[in-house]
PDB file of C-alpha atoms in Angstrom:
ATOM      1  CA  LEU A   1     -13.085   9.531  19.372  1.00  0.00           C
ATOM      2  CA  ALA A   2     -12.128  11.022  16.003  1.00  0.00           C
ATOM      3  CA  ALA A   3      -9.748   8.443  14.542  1.00  0.00           C
ATOM      4  CA  VAL A   4      -8.684  10.853  11.771  1.00  0.00           C
ATOM      5  CA  ASN A   5      -9.255  14.481  12.667  1.00  0.00           C
ATOM      6  CA  GLU A   6      -8.808  17.678  10.592  1.00  0.00           C
ATOM      7  CA  LEU A   7      -6.163  15.978   8.452  1.00  0.00           C
ATOM      8  CA  SER A   8      -5.307  17.529   5.091  1.00  0.00           C
ATOM      9  CA  PHE A   9      -2.422  16.830   2.713  1.00  0.00           C
ATOM     10  CA  ASP A  10      -1.523  16.480  -0.958  1.00  0.00           C
ATOM     11  CA  VAL A  11       0.505  13.792  -2.692  1.00  0.00           C
ATOM     12  CA  TRP A  12       2.216  14.558  -5.983  1.00  0.00           C
ATOM     13  CA  PRO A  13       2.662  12.261  -9.010  1.00  0.00           C
ATOM     14  CA  GLY A  14       5.716  10.036  -8.662  1.00  0.00           C
ATOM     15  CA  GLU A  15       6.192  10.914  -4.982  1.00  0.00           C
ATOM     16  CA  ILE A  16       6.616   8.501  -2.067  1.00  0.00           C
ATOM     17  CA  LEU A  17       4.961   9.832   1.087  1.00  0.00           C
ATOM     18  CA  GLY A  18       5.748   7.999   4.318  1.00  0.00           C
ATOM     19  CA  VAL A  19       3.116   8.044   7.068  1.00  0.00           C
ATOM     20  CA  GLY A  20       4.298   7.297  10.606  1.00  0.00           C
ATOM     21  CA  GLY A  21       3.097   7.610  14.168  1.00  0.00           C
ATOM     22  CA  PRO A  22       2.648   5.520  17.317  1.00  0.00           C
ATOM     23  CA  ASN A  23       0.082   2.724  17.575  1.00  0.00           C
ATOM     24  CA  GLY A  24      -3.452   4.121  17.587  1.00  0.00           C
ATOM     25  CA  ALA A  25      -2.478   7.310  15.737  1.00  0.00           C
ATOM     26  CA  GLY A  26      -5.092   6.676  13.022  1.00  0.00           C
ATOM     27  CA  LYS A  27      -2.789   5.585  10.191  1.00  0.00           C
ATOM     28  CA  THR A  28      -4.645   2.477   9.038  1.00  0.00           C
ATOM     29  CA  THR A  29      -8.006   4.227   9.515  1.00  0.00           C
ATOM     30  CA  LEU A  30      -6.694   6.925   7.180  1.00  0.00           C
ATOM     31  CA  PHE A  31      -6.044   4.260   4.524  1.00  0.00           C
ATOM     32  CA  ASP A  32      -9.473   2.705   5.164  1.00  0.00           C
ATOM     33  CA  VAL A  33     -11.151   6.077   4.587  1.00  0.00           C
ATOM     34  CA  ILE A  34      -9.153   6.872   1.440  1.00  0.00           C
ATOM     35  CA  SER A  35      -9.790   3.455  -0.088  1.00  0.00           C
ATOM     36  CA  GLY A  36     -13.509   3.356   0.774  1.00  0.00           C
ATOM     37  CA  PHE A  37     -13.489   0.696   3.511  1.00  0.00           C
ATOM     38  CA  ALA A  38     -14.592   3.200   6.165  1.00  0.00           C
ATOM     39  CA  PRO A  39     -16.931   6.051   5.159  1.00  0.00           C
ATOM     40  CA  ALA A  40     -15.595   9.546   5.804  1.00  0.00           C
ATOM     41  CA  SER A  41     -17.788  11.608   8.152  1.00  0.00           C
ATOM     42  CA  GLY A  42     -16.497  14.843   6.626  1.00  0.00           C
ATOM     43  CA  GLY A  43     -14.041  16.340   4.192  1.00  0.00           C
ATOM     44  CA  ARG A  44     -13.164  15.339   0.628  1.00  0.00           C
ATOM     45  CA  ILE A  45     -10.832  12.813  -0.990  1.00  0.00           C
ATOM     46  CA  VAL A  46      -9.797  13.579  -4.554  1.00  0.00           C
ATOM     47  CA  LEU A  47      -7.890  11.150  -6.781  1.00  0.00           C
ATOM     48  CA  ASP A  48      -6.563  12.495 -10.063  1.00  0.00           C
ATOM     49  CA  GLY A  49      -9.334  15.108 -10.230  1.00  0.00           C
ATOM     50  CA  HIS A  50     -12.163  12.723  -9.266  1.00  0.00           C
ATOM     51  CA  ASP A  51     -13.997  12.995  -5.939  1.00  0.00           C
ATOM     52  CA  ILE A  52     -13.920   9.475  -4.430  1.00  0.00           C
ATOM     53  CA  THR A  53     -15.133  10.429  -0.930  1.00  0.00           C
ATOM     54  CA  ARG A  54     -18.318   8.345  -1.084  1.00  0.00           C
ATOM     55  CA  SER A  55     -17.084   5.661  -3.492  1.00  0.00           C
ATOM     56  CA  ALA A  56     -17.194   1.952  -2.667  1.00  0.00           C
ATOM     57  CA  PRO A  57     -13.811   0.165  -2.433  1.00  0.00           C
ATOM     58  CA  HIS A  58     -14.131  -1.564  -5.817  1.00  0.00           C
ATOM     59  CA  ARG A  59     -14.940   1.738  -7.529  1.00  0.00           C
ATOM     60  CA  VAL A  60     -11.956   3.403  -5.833  1.00  0.00           C
ATOM     61  CA  CYS A  61      -9.844   0.547  -7.182  1.00  0.00           C
ATOM     62  CA  HIS A  62     -11.229   1.007 -10.680  1.00  0.00           C
ATOM     63  CA  ARG A  63     -10.301   4.702 -10.480  1.00  0.00           C
ATOM     64  CA  GLY A  64      -6.671   3.646 -10.117  1.00  0.00           C
ATOM     65  CA  LEU A  65      -5.970   3.122  -6.402  1.00  0.00           C
ATOM     66  CA  SER A  66      -4.547  -0.133  -5.043  1.00  0.00           C
ATOM     67  CA  ARG A  67      -3.645  -0.988  -1.461  1.00  0.00           C
ATOM     68  CA  THR A  68      -2.124  -3.637   0.765  1.00  0.00           C
ATOM     69  CA  PHE A  69      -3.061  -4.450   4.363  1.00  0.00           C
ATOM     70  CA  GLN A  70      -1.314  -4.852   7.722  1.00  0.00           C
ATOM     71  CA  LEU A  71      -2.486  -8.443   7.949  1.00  0.00           C
ATOM     72  CA  ASN A  72      -1.468 -10.675   5.072  1.00  0.00           C
ATOM     73  CA  ALA A  73      -4.812 -10.545   3.263  1.00  0.00           C
ATOM     74  CA  ALA A  74      -5.266 -13.175   0.549  1.00  0.00           C
ATOM     75  CA  TYR A  75      -7.392 -16.156  -0.472  1.00  0.00           C
ATOM     76  CA  ASP A  76      -5.535 -18.756   1.597  1.00  0.00           C
ATOM     77  CA  SER A  77      -7.077 -21.788  -0.116  1.00  0.00           C
ATOM     78  CA  LEU A  78      -6.016 -20.641  -3.615  1.00  0.00           C
ATOM     79  CA  THR A  79      -2.569 -20.689  -5.197  1.00  0.00           C
ATOM     80  CA  VAL A  80      -0.379 -17.627  -5.629  1.00  0.00           C
ATOM     81  CA  ARG A  81      -1.202 -17.422  -9.330  1.00  0.00           C
ATOM     82  CA  GLU A  82      -4.948 -17.831  -8.727  1.00  0.00           C
ATOM     83  CA  ASN A  83      -4.848 -14.930  -6.250  1.00  0.00           C
ATOM     84  CA  ILE A  84      -3.067 -12.665  -8.735  1.00  0.00           C
ATOM     85  CA  LEU A  85      -5.400 -13.733 -11.554  1.00  0.00           C
ATOM     86  CA  CYS A  86      -8.389 -12.632  -9.434  1.00  0.00           C
ATOM     87  CA  ALA A  87      -6.784  -9.244  -8.819  1.00  0.00           C
ATOM     88  CA  SER A  88      -5.921  -8.875 -12.493  1.00  0.00           C
ATOM     89  CA  TYR A  89      -9.422  -9.813 -13.669  1.00  0.00           C
ATOM     90  CA  TYR A  90     -11.536  -7.827 -11.205  1.00  0.00           C
ATOM     91  CA  GLY A  91      -9.225  -4.857 -10.651  1.00  0.00           C
ATOM     92  CA  PHE A  92     -10.086  -2.863 -13.767  1.00  0.00           C
ATOM     93  CA  LYS A  93     -13.882  -2.895 -14.021  1.00  0.00           C
ATOM     94  CA  ASN A  94     -17.073  -4.324 -12.587  1.00  0.00           C
ATOM     95  CA  VAL A  95     -17.522  -7.881 -13.822  1.00  0.00           C
ATOM     96  CA  ILE A  96     -21.209  -8.743 -13.516  1.00  0.00           C
ATOM     97  CA  PHE A  97     -21.085 -12.043 -15.427  1.00  0.00           C
ATOM     98  CA  PRO A  98     -17.630 -13.616 -15.006  1.00  0.00           C
ATOM     99  CA  LYS A  99     -16.352 -15.837 -17.791  1.00  0.00           C
ATOM    100  CA  PHE A 100     -15.407 -19.469 -17.289  1.00  0.00           C
ATOM    101  CA  ARG A 101     -11.782 -18.756 -18.250  1.00  0.00           C
ATOM    102  CA  PHE A 102      -9.414 -15.857 -17.755  1.00  0.00           C
ATOM    103  CA  ASP A 103      -8.562 -14.034 -20.974  1.00  0.00           C
ATOM    104  CA  ARG A 104      -5.031 -13.683 -22.336  1.00  0.00           C
ATOM    105  CA  ALA A 105      -4.551 -10.088 -21.112  1.00  0.00           C
ATOM    106  CA  THR A 106      -5.545 -11.089 -17.560  1.00  0.00           C
ATOM    107  CA  ARG A 107      -3.112 -14.018 -17.581  1.00  0.00           C
ATOM    108  CA  ASP A 108      -0.265 -11.945 -19.047  1.00  0.00           C
ATOM    109  CA  ARG A 109      -0.683  -9.204 -16.414  1.00  0.00           C
ATOM    110  CA  ALA A 110      -0.711 -11.811 -13.641  1.00  0.00           C
ATOM    111  CA  ASP A 111       2.409 -13.530 -14.940  1.00  0.00           C
ATOM    112  CA  ASP A 112       4.236 -10.191 -15.254  1.00  0.00           C
ATOM    113  CA  ALA A 113       3.357  -9.220 -11.662  1.00  0.00           C
ATOM    114  CA  ILE A 114       4.437 -12.611 -10.311  1.00  0.00           C
ATOM    115  CA  ALA A 115       7.737 -12.358 -12.182  1.00  0.00           C
ATOM    116  CA  PHE A 116       8.330  -8.796 -11.017  1.00  0.00           C
ATOM    117  CA  VAL A 117       8.168  -9.704  -7.316  1.00  0.00           C
ATOM    118  CA  GLY A 118      10.069 -12.961  -7.845  1.00  0.00           C
ATOM    119  CA  LEU A 119       7.338 -15.440  -6.927  1.00  0.00           C
ATOM    120  CA  GLU A 120       7.610 -17.679  -9.999  1.00  0.00           C
ATOM    121  CA  LYS A 121       8.690 -20.768  -8.049  1.00  0.00           C
ATOM    122  CA  PHE A 122       5.782 -20.230  -5.629  1.00  0.00           C
ATOM    123  CA  SER A 123       3.227 -19.734  -8.412  1.00  0.00           C
ATOM    124  CA  ASP A 124       1.411 -23.033  -7.759  1.00  0.00           C
ATOM    125  CA  THR A 125       1.823 -22.938  -3.968  1.00  0.00           C
ATOM    126  CA  ILE A 126      -1.290 -22.704  -1.788  1.00  0.00           C
ATOM    127  CA  VAL A 127      -1.133 -19.283  -0.132  1.00  0.00           C
ATOM    128  CA  GLY A 128      -2.022 -20.570   3.340  1.00  0.00           C
ATOM    129  CA  ILE A 129       1.395 -22.236   3.702  1.00  0.00           C
ATOM    130  CA  LEU A 130       3.547 -19.375   2.376  1.00  0.00           C
ATOM    131  CA  PRO A 131       6.310 -17.864   4.575  1.00  0.00           C
ATOM    132  CA  ILE A 132       5.780 -14.255   5.667  1.00  0.00           C
ATOM    133  CA  LEU A 133       8.096 -12.671   3.048  1.00  0.00           C
ATOM    134  CA  GLN A 134       6.275 -14.419   0.222  1.00  0.00           C
ATOM    135  CA  ARG A 135       2.924 -13.340   1.717  1.00  0.00           C
ATOM    136  CA  LYS A 136       4.139  -9.733   1.638  1.00  0.00           C
ATOM    137  CA  LEU A 137       5.315 -10.146  -1.964  1.00  0.00           C
ATOM    138  CA  LEU A 138       1.960 -11.700  -2.895  1.00  0.00           C
ATOM    139  CA  MET A 139       0.053  -8.669  -1.571  1.00  0.00           C
ATOM    140  CA  LEU A 140       2.420  -6.362  -3.444  1.00  0.00           C
ATOM    141  CA  ALA A 141       1.914  -8.317  -6.678  1.00  0.00           C
ATOM    142  CA  ALA A 142      -1.874  -8.260  -6.253  1.00  0.00           C
ATOM    143  CA  ALA A 143      -1.736  -4.485  -5.772  1.00  0.00           C
ATOM    144  CA  ILE A 144       0.523  -3.666  -8.722  1.00  0.00           C
ATOM    145  CA  VAL A 145      -1.124  -6.050 -11.207  1.00  0.00           C
ATOM    146  CA  ARG A 146      -3.924  -3.514 -11.488  1.00  0.00           C
ATOM    147  CA  GLN A 147      -1.285  -0.994 -12.747  1.00  0.00           C
ATOM    148  CA  PRO A 148      -2.522   1.716 -10.342  1.00  0.00           C
ATOM    149  CA  LYS A 149      -1.923   5.462 -10.324  1.00  0.00           C
ATOM    150  CA  LEU A 150      -1.723   5.492  -6.507  1.00  0.00           C
ATOM    151  CA  LEU A 151      -0.497   2.654  -4.299  1.00  0.00           C
ATOM    152  CA  LEU A 152      -1.183   2.534  -0.532  1.00  0.00           C
ATOM    153  CA  LEU A 153       1.159   0.208   1.379  1.00  0.00           C
ATOM    154  CA  ASP A 154       0.223  -0.584   4.987  1.00  0.00           C
ATOM    155  CA  GLU A 155       3.318  -1.773   6.872  1.00  0.00           C
ATOM    156  CA  PRO A 156       4.873  -3.569   3.870  1.00  0.00           C
ATOM    157  CA  VAL A 157       7.942  -4.737   5.840  1.00  0.00           C
ATOM    158  CA  GLY A 158       6.406  -5.482   9.254  1.00  0.00           C
ATOM    159  CA  GLY A 159       7.883  -8.710  10.674  1.00  0.00           C
ATOM    160  CA  LEU A 160      10.713  -8.957   8.106  1.00  0.00           C
ATOM    161  CA  ASN A 161      14.450  -9.117   8.751  1.00  0.00           C
ATOM    162  CA  ARG A 162      16.992  -6.582   7.474  1.00  0.00           C
ATOM    163  CA  GLN A 163      17.776  -8.400   4.227  1.00  0.00           C
ATOM    164  CA  GLU A 164      14.084  -8.922   3.446  1.00  0.00           C
ATOM    165  CA  ILE A 165      13.376  -5.244   4.157  1.00  0.00           C
ATOM    166  CA  ASN A 166      16.056  -4.254   1.649  1.00  0.00           C
ATOM    167  CA  GLU A 167      14.516  -6.597  -0.931  1.00  0.00           C
ATOM    168  CA  ILE A 168      11.075  -5.019  -0.550  1.00  0.00           C
ATOM    169  CA  MET A 169      12.600  -1.532  -0.678  1.00  0.00           C
ATOM    170  CA  GLU A 170      14.361  -2.256  -3.977  1.00  0.00           C
ATOM    171  CA  LEU A 171      11.159  -3.662  -5.507  1.00  0.00           C
ATOM    172  CA  ILE A 172       9.076  -0.637  -4.511  1.00  0.00           C
ATOM    173  CA  LEU A 173      11.631   1.845  -5.861  1.00  0.00           C
ATOM    174  CA  ARG A 174      12.020  -0.092  -9.112  1.00  0.00           C
ATOM    175  CA  PHE A 175       8.274  -0.273  -9.690  1.00  0.00           C
ATOM    176  CA  ARG A 176       7.872   3.434  -8.857  1.00  0.00           C
ATOM    177  CA  ASP A 177      10.606   4.405 -11.320  1.00  0.00           C
ATOM    178  CA  GLU A 178       9.405   2.134 -14.134  1.00  0.00           C
ATOM    179  CA  HIS A 179       5.731   3.120 -13.884  1.00  0.00           C
ATOM    180  CA  LYS A 180       5.917   6.701 -12.511  1.00  0.00           C
ATOM    181  CA  LEU A 181       3.773   5.479  -9.640  1.00  0.00           C
ATOM    182  CA  THR A 182       2.682   7.550  -6.640  1.00  0.00           C
ATOM    183  CA  ILE A 183       3.016   5.754  -3.286  1.00  0.00           C
ATOM    184  CA  VAL A 184       1.774   6.428   0.244  1.00  0.00           C
ATOM    185  CA  LEU A 185       3.139   3.994   2.809  1.00  0.00           C
ATOM    186  CA  ILE A 186       2.618   3.370   6.523  1.00  0.00           C
ATOM    187  CA  GLU A 187       5.556   1.919   8.390  1.00  0.00           C
ATOM    188  CA  HIS A 188       6.862   1.555  11.954  1.00  0.00           C
ATOM    189  CA  VAL A 189      10.336   0.579  10.738  1.00  0.00           C
ATOM    190  CA  MET A 190      11.741   4.105  10.660  1.00  0.00           C
ATOM    191  CA  ARG A 191      14.877   3.132   8.716  1.00  0.00           C
ATOM    192  CA  PHE A 192      12.645   1.923   5.896  1.00  0.00           C
ATOM    193  CA  LEU A 193      10.305   4.922   6.050  1.00  0.00           C
ATOM    194  CA  VAL A 194      13.100   7.517   6.053  1.00  0.00           C
ATOM    195  CA  ALA A 195      15.191   5.782   3.378  1.00  0.00           C
ATOM    196  CA  LEU A 196      12.282   5.277   0.987  1.00  0.00           C
ATOM    197  CA  SER A 197      10.165   8.414   1.421  1.00  0.00           C
ATOM    198  CA  ASP A 198      10.573  11.745  -0.334  1.00  0.00           C
ATOM    199  CA  ARG A 199       8.403  13.314   2.355  1.00  0.00           C
ATOM    200  CA  ALA A 200       7.047  12.203   5.726  1.00  0.00           C
ATOM    201  CA  LEU A 201       3.759  12.812   7.524  1.00  0.00           C
ATOM    202  CA  ILE A 202       3.547  11.885  11.218  1.00  0.00           C
ATOM    203  CA  MET A 203       0.184  11.390  12.924  1.00  0.00           C
ATOM    204  CA  HIS A 204      -0.791  11.413  16.604  1.00  0.00           C
ATOM    205  CA  HIS A 205      -4.349  11.042  17.951  1.00  0.00           C
ATOM    206  CA  GLY A 206      -5.690  11.325  14.407  1.00  0.00           C
ATOM    207  CA  GLN A 207      -3.979  14.616  13.658  1.00  0.00           C
ATOM    208  CA  LYS A 208      -0.912  15.683  11.710  1.00  0.00           C
ATOM    209  CA  ILE A 209       1.994  16.718  13.922  1.00  0.00           C
ATOM    210  CA  TYR A 210       4.692  16.811  11.237  1.00  0.00           C
ATOM    211  CA  GLU A 211       4.854  17.101   7.451  1.00  0.00           C
ATOM    212  CA  GLY A 212       8.113  17.689   5.673  1.00  0.00           C
ATOM    213  CA  PRO A 213      11.372  16.097   4.494  1.00  0.00           C
ATOM    214  CA  ALA A 214      11.873  12.581   5.802  1.00  0.00           C
ATOM    215  CA  SER A 215      15.591  13.226   6.227  1.00  0.00           C
ATOM    216  CA  VAL A 216      15.103  15.700   9.117  1.00  0.00           C
ATOM    217  CA  LEU A 217      12.296  13.823  10.841  1.00  0.00           C
ATOM    218  CA  ALA A 218      14.390  12.763  13.828  1.00  0.00           C
ATOM    219  CA  ARG A 219      15.268  16.378  14.623  1.00  0.00           C
ATOM    220  CA  ASP A 220      11.655  17.507  15.057  1.00  0.00           C
ATOM    221  CA  LYS A 221      11.026  18.033  18.803  1.00  0.00           C
ATOM    222  CA  THR A 222       7.296  17.199  18.718  1.00  0.00           C
ATOM    223  CA  VAL A 223       7.849  13.957  16.816  1.00  0.00           C
ATOM    224  CA  VAL A 224      10.613  12.819  19.175  1.00  0.00           C
ATOM    225  CA  GLU A 225       8.452  13.591  22.218  1.00  0.00           C
ATOM    226  CA  VAL A 226       5.525  11.597  20.805  1.00  0.00           C
ATOM    227  CA  TYR A 227       7.718   8.547  20.189  1.00  0.00           C
ATOM    228  CA  LEU A 228       9.985   8.701  23.251  1.00  0.00           C
ATOM    229  CA  GLY A 229       8.216  10.907  25.799  1.00  0.00           C
ATOM    230  CA  GLU A 230       9.178  14.423  26.882  1.00  0.00           C
ATOM    231  CA  ARG A 231      11.842  13.405  29.381  1.00  0.00           C
ATOM    232  CA  MET A 232      13.613  11.019  26.971  1.00  0.00           C
ATOM    233  CA  ALA A 233      13.396  13.619  24.197  1.00  0.00           C
ATOM    234  CA  GLU A 234      15.237  16.123  26.371  1.00  0.00           C
TER     235      GLU A 234
END
């Protein structure tokens, strides 16, 4: 089974590209390949002019790519601030001999990221007991503290209610506008994907079945059939 098959696309600076598709379409595998977690068996991945196809995840990160995960990945036994400090310290370069204390620049970046996502009152909270919204905000803070060129968001609003979804949407748009950031996001919540994305890419069985404006996504016959079935689409 080819999880991602013959897939080619470009993402432009400052753009938000929404990636959708049914379960098993290959969306998260696509992110794993781009970010170096799963080696590509063919093709090329180019970030800002640099070929990162065979790069390890930490080297992809140091090139300027950050990502979040479907599951709320974090160091559960550390506090919110300790998690963000780790991301701030190790996100820019290989640290072979870590220091005993974080430097001022690392601490300032961490504090700015925590403040941006509104986690100040949770700063000293152990991550393992955080509610789901704060876990999502923690992953977002850990991703943006590195000040990336490209941000990959894997289901950033999965499991959230309508008000929480709106909160995440506002944060992403504000960070994109302030930092001229390029974003690729995976999401099953179609309201979020359509409202946030400049362009949409829909996958099915590892292949691209739609690429174009997010606003007309629901009128594409192939996309509707994939999501609802041929009879329901008719």
